[in-house]
Amino acid sequence: MEVLKNLRVSTKLWLMLLFPALAIFFFAASNVIEKQSLKNELAQIEELADLSVHISALVHETQKERGRTAGYLGSQGEQFGPELNAQRQLTDQKLTELHAFLGNFDPTQYDQSFQKELSAAMDAVGLLTEKRQAITGLRLPAGDAIGYYTQMNARFLDAVSYTATISRNAEVARALNAYGNFLKSKERAGIERAVLSNTFARNSFGPGMFRKFNMLVTAQDTYLDAFRASATPEHQGLYEAISTDPAFGEVEKFREIAFAKFGEGGFDVDAGQWFKTITQKINVLKGMDDRLAEELLVLTGDLASGASASLYFSLLITLIGVGLSLITGYVVWGSILRPLNMTKAAMEDLSHGVLNNDINYSSRDELGEMVRAFGALNERLAETVTRVKNAADEVSSASIEFRSTSEQISQGASEQAATVEEISSTIEEISANVQQNADNAQHTEKVASQSAVSAKSGGEAVGEAATAMRDIHHKIMIIEEIARQTNLLALNAAIEAARAGESGRGFAVVAAEVRKLAERSQSAAGEIVESANRSLATAERAQKILLQIIPDIEKTANLTQEISYASNEQSVGIQETNKAIQQFDTVVQRNAASAEELSASASSVADYASDLQEAISFFKVEEQGNGGRGAYARSVLNKPARKVAKAVEEEEEFHF
């Protein structure tokens, strides 16, 4: 099974077709071999049947020669001399025909028993001339002469009977068996002719002749019964028809005479007449013999032709079957491999990044469904890759803008941090000035008190007060300017806190408080300016009206005390503002750090987009128009791009 896993599909298909094809070829070849064997067998039977016809013709003549020889020897050469010589010529003619047939006959293709019988028969034929000479010179006893012919004929007839043993065709075997039994019955009739010819010629049975005669009559009947058992009804009817010939009845009369006087002899029967009568019977049997042989040749010829036709038909069917199997196998092989190869090629293209949408296979079987499903998958993948590719391009473009914007935000956050630090420093200076104003107010109060006590030094005090008032006026103007700037800073801080949303709500509250304190500081500074102006006017008037300075100085002391209180309150407010500014500085520093992280993230996004573009560039997709997948991807990616652009605009508004 492990070996099969490593084989190509085409090899597996060929193996799948090979074993059924081998099985079909095996059974077809077995059938062809069987038909060829039957054809060869029938050809052999046909050849043996032809041999049987020649043997039958020779045996028929040797039977007659045997009969005339028996009569010749029984009459001591006084009878049958001319007839015997004529018969020998007929026998030689049939023997010549047999030799001519055997010249083209190969007995080695048959088994040893047949070869042995045929060889023994031909060896006996080889002694024919010698036996004839002995018979002519009356040197061979009648029994030996008859025995020679009988043994020779038996050898030939056994060779004929062999034909029935090699046939597997029941009809042929039955016909051959019937033919063989008929020939053997006819042979016994021929021997009977010879025995009684000798007996009637000498007018008595020789030694052992009666027993032999009796056995011959019985054997004829036995072989005829065997013939009837194997013969067709037509042949049985044919024998019944020829048995009505008068010669059959005459032979029976001669037999009755032989049986009646077998002991004492004196038959008073003309041996020539007996020979003539039984020869007529044997000739009738010969006629049936010839017909049986002719029909046997026709039967074997027809069967041989049929076997040849069956063989060629089997070969044709085998070739057609194998051809159709190969053609069908090739078609099925192609119908399986074509879609597999198409899918394989598409997969190989896909492994190299080529998305081929041209996968068409019109089959409705499972393989066709597989190819169509893979084509749909390939098309879907191509669409997805196109969308991802377009999206990667958009993300890359947006990431570049995003990185630029994040860098600007980071720079703006740094500038904001620096600005907040400057504001914090300015607030500290304002706080110091306010504290100084408070100290000056206390000092003014002391001076006013001293002015009330010492009127003499009023002029100097008034002069100093005027100078101090001018300084106060100048400082208050500074405080008022600082309060105004603080108010503006608080206003901007409130705006930025509103933009920050929920995270800037606390900062907005602080900015509002800072704004209120700034407004109060500005208002107090205005009041101080007015007081300073009045003090200056009073001091100037004090120079003129020294006597009236004490009430004014008391009033000035009161105002100075109020200024001191206002300065203290302003100092507290400025400290709170400074605290809020410090908190705002912390937020700004945090925003700057976040902006730097945002810039780093934007750089990472740009790198990821570049990696994505590089990875997606592995795929090569066929262009299918300007719309479709690319437009869809661009429409999807435009939304985050617009969001990034809007954030950039808002961040730019945050800079100041």
CSV table of C-alpha atoms in Angstrom, one decimal, residues 8-224:
chain,number,residue,atom,x,y,z
A,8,ARG,CA,1.3,8.9,-10.0
A,9,VAL,CA,-2.5,8.9,-10.6
A,10,SER,CA,-2.0,8.0,-14.2
A,11,THR,CA,0.1,5.0,-13.2
A,12,LYS,CA,-2.6,4.0,-10.7
A,13,LEU,CA,-5.3,4.3,-13.4
A,14,TRP,CA,-3.2,2.2,-15.8
A,15,LEU,CA,-2.7,-0.4,-13.0
A,16,MET,CA,-6.5,-0.3,-12.4
A,17,LEU,CA,-7.1,-1.0,-16.0
A,18,LEU,CA,-4.2,-3.4,-16.4
A,19,PHE,CA,-5.5,-6.2,-14.1
A,20,PRO,CA,-9.1,-6.3,-15.6
A,21,ALA,CA,-7.5,-6.1,-19.0
A,22,LEU,CA,-5.2,-9.0,-18.1
A,23,ALA,CA,-8.1,-10.9,-16.8
A,24,ILE,CA,-10.1,-10.3,-19.9
A,25,PHE,CA,-7.0,-11.1,-22.0
A,26,PHE,CA,-6.4,-14.3,-20.0
A,27,PHE,CA,-10.0,-15.5,-20.4
A,28,ALA,CA,-10.1,-14.4,-24.0
A,29,ALA,CA,-6.7,-16.0,-24.7
A,30,SER,CA,-7.9,-19.2,-22.9
A,31,ASN,CA,-11.0,-19.2,-25.1
A,32,VAL,CA,-8.8,-18.6,-28.2
A,33,ILE,CA,-6.4,-21.3,-27.2
A,34,GLU,CA,-9.4,-23.6,-26.5
A,35,LYS,CA,-10.8,-22.8,-29.9
A,36,GLN,CA,-7.4,-23.2,-31.5
A,37,SER,CA,-7.0,-26.6,-29.7
A,38,LEU,CA,-10.5,-27.6,-30.9
A,39,LYS,CA,-9.6,-26.4,-34.4
A,40,ASN,CA,-6.4,-28.4,-34.4
A,41,GLU,CA,-8.2,-31.4,-32.9
A,42,LEU,CA,-10.9,-31.3,-35.6
A,43,ALA,CA,-8.2,-30.8,-38.2
A,44,GLN,CA,-6.5,-33.9,-36.9
A,45,ILE,CA,-9.8,-35.8,-36.8
A,46,GLU,CA,-10.5,-34.6,-40.4
A,47,GLU,CA,-7.1,-35.8,-41.4
A,48,LEU,CA,-7.6,-39.1,-39.6
A,49,ALA,CA,-11.1,-39.5,-41.1
A,50,ASP,CA,-9.5,-39.0,-44.5
A,51,LEU,CA,-7.0,-41.6,-43.5
A,52,SER,CA,-9.8,-43.9,-42.3
A,53,VAL,CA,-11.4,-43.6,-45.8
A,54,HIS,CA,-8.2,-44.7,-47.4
A,55,ILE,CA,-7.7,-47.5,-44.9
A,56,SER,CA,-11.3,-48.6,-45.3
A,57,ALA,CA,-10.8,-48.7,-49.1
A,58,LEU,CA,-7.6,-50.8,-48.7
A,59,VAL,CA,-9.1,-53.1,-46.0
A,60,HIS,CA,-12.1,-53.7,-48.3
A,61,GLU,CA,-9.8,-54.9,-51.0
A,62,THR,CA,-7.7,-56.9,-48.6
A,63,GLN,CA,-10.8,-58.5,-47.3
A,64,LYS,CA,-11.7,-59.6,-50.8
A,65,GLU,CA,-8.1,-60.7,-51.4
A,66,ARG,CA,-8.3,-62.7,-48.1
A,67,GLY,CA,-11.5,-64.4,-49.2
A,68,ARG,CA,-10.2,-65.4,-52.6
A,69,THR,CA,-6.9,-66.5,-51.0
A,70,ALA,CA,-8.9,-68.8,-48.6
A,71,GLY,CA,-10.8,-70.2,-51.6
A,72,TYR,CA,-7.6,-70.6,-53.6
A,73,LEU,CA,-5.9,-72.5,-50.7
A,74,GLY,CA,-8.9,-74.5,-49.9
A,75,SER,CA,-9.2,-75.8,-53.5
A,76,GLN,CA,-5.5,-76.4,-53.6
A,77,GLY,CA,-5.1,-73.8,-56.3
A,78,GLU,CA,-7.8,-75.3,-58.5
A,79,GLN,CA,-10.2,-72.4,-58.0
A,80,PHE,CA,-10.0,-68.6,-57.6
A,81,GLY,CA,-6.6,-68.3,-59.4
A,82,PRO,CA,-7.5,-65.7,-61.9
A,83,GLU,CA,-9.9,-63.9,-59.5
A,84,LEU,CA,-7.1,-63.8,-56.9
A,85,ASN,CA,-4.6,-62.2,-59.3
A,86,ALA,CA,-7.2,-59.6,-60.4
A,87,GLN,CA,-8.0,-58.8,-56.8
A,88,ARG,CA,-4.3,-58.4,-55.9
A,89,GLN,CA,-4.1,-55.7,-58.6
A,90,LEU,CA,-7.1,-53.9,-57.0
A,91,THR,CA,-5.5,-54.2,-53.6
A,92,ASP,CA,-2.2,-52.8,-54.9
A,93,GLN,CA,-4.1,-49.9,-56.4
A,94,LYS,CA,-5.6,-49.0,-53.0
A,95,LEU,CA,-2.3,-49.6,-51.3
A,96,THR,CA,-0.6,-47.1,-53.7
A,97,GLU,CA,-3.3,-44.5,-52.9
A,98,LEU,CA,-2.7,-45.1,-49.2
A,99,HIS,CA,1.0,-44.7,-49.6
A,100,ALA,CA,0.4,-41.4,-51.5
A,101,PHE,CA,-1.8,-40.2,-48.7
A,102,LEU,CA,0.8,-41.2,-46.0
A,103,GLY,CA,3.4,-39.3,-47.9
A,104,ASN,CA,1.8,-36.0,-46.6
A,105,PHE,CA,0.7,-37.5,-43.3
A,106,ASP,CA,2.8,-36.9,-40.1
A,107,PRO,CA,2.0,-39.7,-37.5
A,108,THR,CA,4.3,-38.2,-34.9
A,109,GLN,CA,1.7,-35.6,-34.0
A,110,TYR,CA,-0.4,-38.4,-32.5
A,111,ASP,CA,0.3,-40.5,-29.5
A,112,GLN,CA,2.5,-43.6,-29.4
A,113,SER,CA,-0.4,-46.2,-29.5
A,114,PHE,CA,-1.6,-44.8,-32.8
A,115,GLN,CA,1.9,-44.7,-34.2
A,116,LYS,CA,2.5,-48.2,-33.0
A,117,GLU,CA,-0.7,-49.6,-34.6
A,118,LEU,CA,-0.1,-47.7,-37.9
A,119,SER,CA,3.5,-48.8,-38.0
A,120,ALA,CA,2.6,-52.4,-37.3
A,121,ALA,CA,-0.1,-52.3,-40.1
A,122,MET,CA,2.4,-50.8,-42.5
A,123,ASP,CA,5.0,-53.5,-41.5
A,124,ALA,CA,2.4,-56.1,-42.2
A,125,VAL,CA,1.8,-54.5,-45.6
A,126,GLY,CA,5.5,-54.8,-46.2
A,127,LEU,CA,5.2,-58.6,-46.0
A,128,LEU,CA,2.4,-58.7,-48.5
A,129,THR,CA,4.5,-59.6,-51.5
A,130,GLU,CA,6.2,-62.4,-49.5
A,131,LYS,CA,3.0,-63.7,-48.3
A,132,ARG,CA,1.4,-63.6,-51.8
A,133,GLN,CA,4.3,-65.7,-53.2
A,134,ALA,CA,3.9,-68.3,-50.4
A,135,ILE,CA,0.2,-68.4,-51.1
A,136,THR,CA,0.6,-68.8,-54.8
A,137,GLY,CA,3.1,-71.6,-54.2
A,138,LEU,CA,0.7,-73.2,-51.7
A,139,ARG,CA,3.4,-73.0,-49.1
A,140,LEU,CA,1.3,-71.1,-46.6
A,141,PRO,CA,-1.5,-72.8,-44.7
A,142,ALA,CA,-4.9,-71.3,-45.1
A,143,GLY,CA,-5.2,-70.5,-41.4
A,144,ASP,CA,-1.9,-68.6,-41.5
A,145,ALA,CA,-2.8,-66.8,-44.6
A,146,ILE,CA,-6.2,-65.8,-43.3
A,147,GLY,CA,-4.6,-64.9,-40.0
A,148,TYR,CA,-2.1,-62.7,-41.8
A,149,TYR,CA,-4.7,-60.7,-43.6
A,150,THR,CA,-6.9,-60.6,-40.5
A,151,GLN,CA,-4.1,-59.3,-38.3
A,152,MET,CA,-3.1,-56.7,-40.9
A,153,ASN,CA,-6.7,-55.5,-41.2
A,154,ALA,CA,-7.1,-55.4,-37.4
A,155,ARG,CA,-4.1,-53.2,-37.2
A,156,PHE,CA,-5.6,-50.8,-39.7
A,157,LEU,CA,-9.0,-50.8,-38.1
A,158,ASP,CA,-7.5,-50.2,-34.6
A,159,ALA,CA,-5.8,-47.1,-36.1
A,160,VAL,CA,-9.2,-46.0,-37.4
A,161,SER,CA,-10.8,-46.6,-33.9
A,162,TYR,CA,-8.1,-44.4,-32.4
A,163,THR,CA,-9.7,-41.4,-34.1
A,164,ALA,CA,-12.7,-41.7,-31.8
A,165,THR,CA,-10.5,-41.5,-28.7
A,166,ILE,CA,-9.0,-38.1,-29.4
A,167,SER,CA,-12.2,-36.3,-30.1
A,168,ARG,CA,-13.8,-34.1,-27.4
A,169,ASN,CA,-16.8,-33.4,-29.6
A,170,ALA,CA,-19.5,-35.8,-28.6
A,171,GLU,CA,-21.1,-35.9,-32.1
A,172,VAL,CA,-17.8,-36.6,-33.8
A,173,ALA,CA,-16.8,-39.2,-31.2
A,174,ARG,CA,-20.2,-40.9,-31.6
A,175,ALA,CA,-19.9,-40.9,-35.4
A,176,LEU,CA,-16.4,-42.2,-35.3
A,177,ASN,CA,-17.3,-44.9,-32.8
A,178,ALA,CA,-20.2,-46.0,-34.9
A,179,TYR,CA,-18.1,-46.0,-38.0
A,180,GLY,CA,-15.3,-48.0,-36.3
A,181,ASN,CA,-17.8,-50.6,-35.0
A,182,PHE,CA,-19.4,-50.8,-38.5
A,183,LEU,CA,-16.0,-51.4,-40.1
A,184,LYS,CA,-15.1,-54.0,-37.5
A,185,SER,CA,-18.4,-55.8,-38.2
A,186,LYS,CA,-17.7,-55.5,-41.9
A,187,GLU,CA,-14.2,-56.9,-41.3
A,188,ARG,CA,-15.7,-59.9,-39.5
A,189,ALA,CA,-18.0,-60.4,-42.5
A,190,GLY,CA,-14.9,-60.4,-44.7
A,191,ILE,CA,-13.2,-63.0,-42.4
A,192,GLU,CA,-16.4,-65.1,-42.6
A,193,ARG,CA,-16.2,-64.9,-46.4
A,194,ALA,CA,-12.7,-66.3,-46.2
A,195,VAL,CA,-13.4,-69.0,-43.7
A,196,LEU,CA,-16.5,-70.4,-45.5
A,197,SER,CA,-14.8,-70.0,-48.9
A,198,ASN,CA,-12.1,-72.3,-47.6
A,199,THR,CA,-14.6,-74.6,-45.9
A,200,PHE,CA,-16.9,-74.9,-49.0
A,201,ALA,CA,-13.9,-75.3,-51.3
A,202,ARG,CA,-12.6,-78.3,-49.2
A,203,ASN,CA,-16.2,-79.4,-48.4
A,204,SER,CA,-15.5,-79.5,-44.7
A,205,PHE,CA,-14.3,-77.3,-41.8
A,206,GLY,CA,-10.6,-77.4,-41.2
A,207,PRO,CA,-9.2,-77.5,-37.7
A,208,GLY,CA,-10.6,-74.7,-35.6
A,209,MET,CA,-12.5,-73.2,-38.5
A,210,PHE,CA,-16.0,-73.9,-37.2
A,211,ARG,CA,-15.3,-72.3,-33.9
A,212,LYS,CA,-13.8,-69.3,-35.7
A,213,PHE,CA,-16.9,-69.2,-38.0
A,214,ASN,CA,-19.2,-69.2,-35.0
A,215,MET,CA,-17.2,-66.4,-33.3
A,216,LEU,CA,-17.3,-64.3,-36.5
A,217,VAL,CA,-21.0,-64.5,-36.8
A,218,THR,CA,-21.4,-63.5,-33.1
A,219,ALA,CA,-18.8,-60.7,-33.4
A,220,GLN,CA,-20.6,-59.3,-36.4
A,221,ASP,CA,-23.8,-59.1,-34.4
A,222,THR,CA,-22.0,-57.6,-31.4
A,223,TYR,CA,-20.3,-54.9,-33.5
A,224,LEU,CA,-23.6,-54.2,-35.3
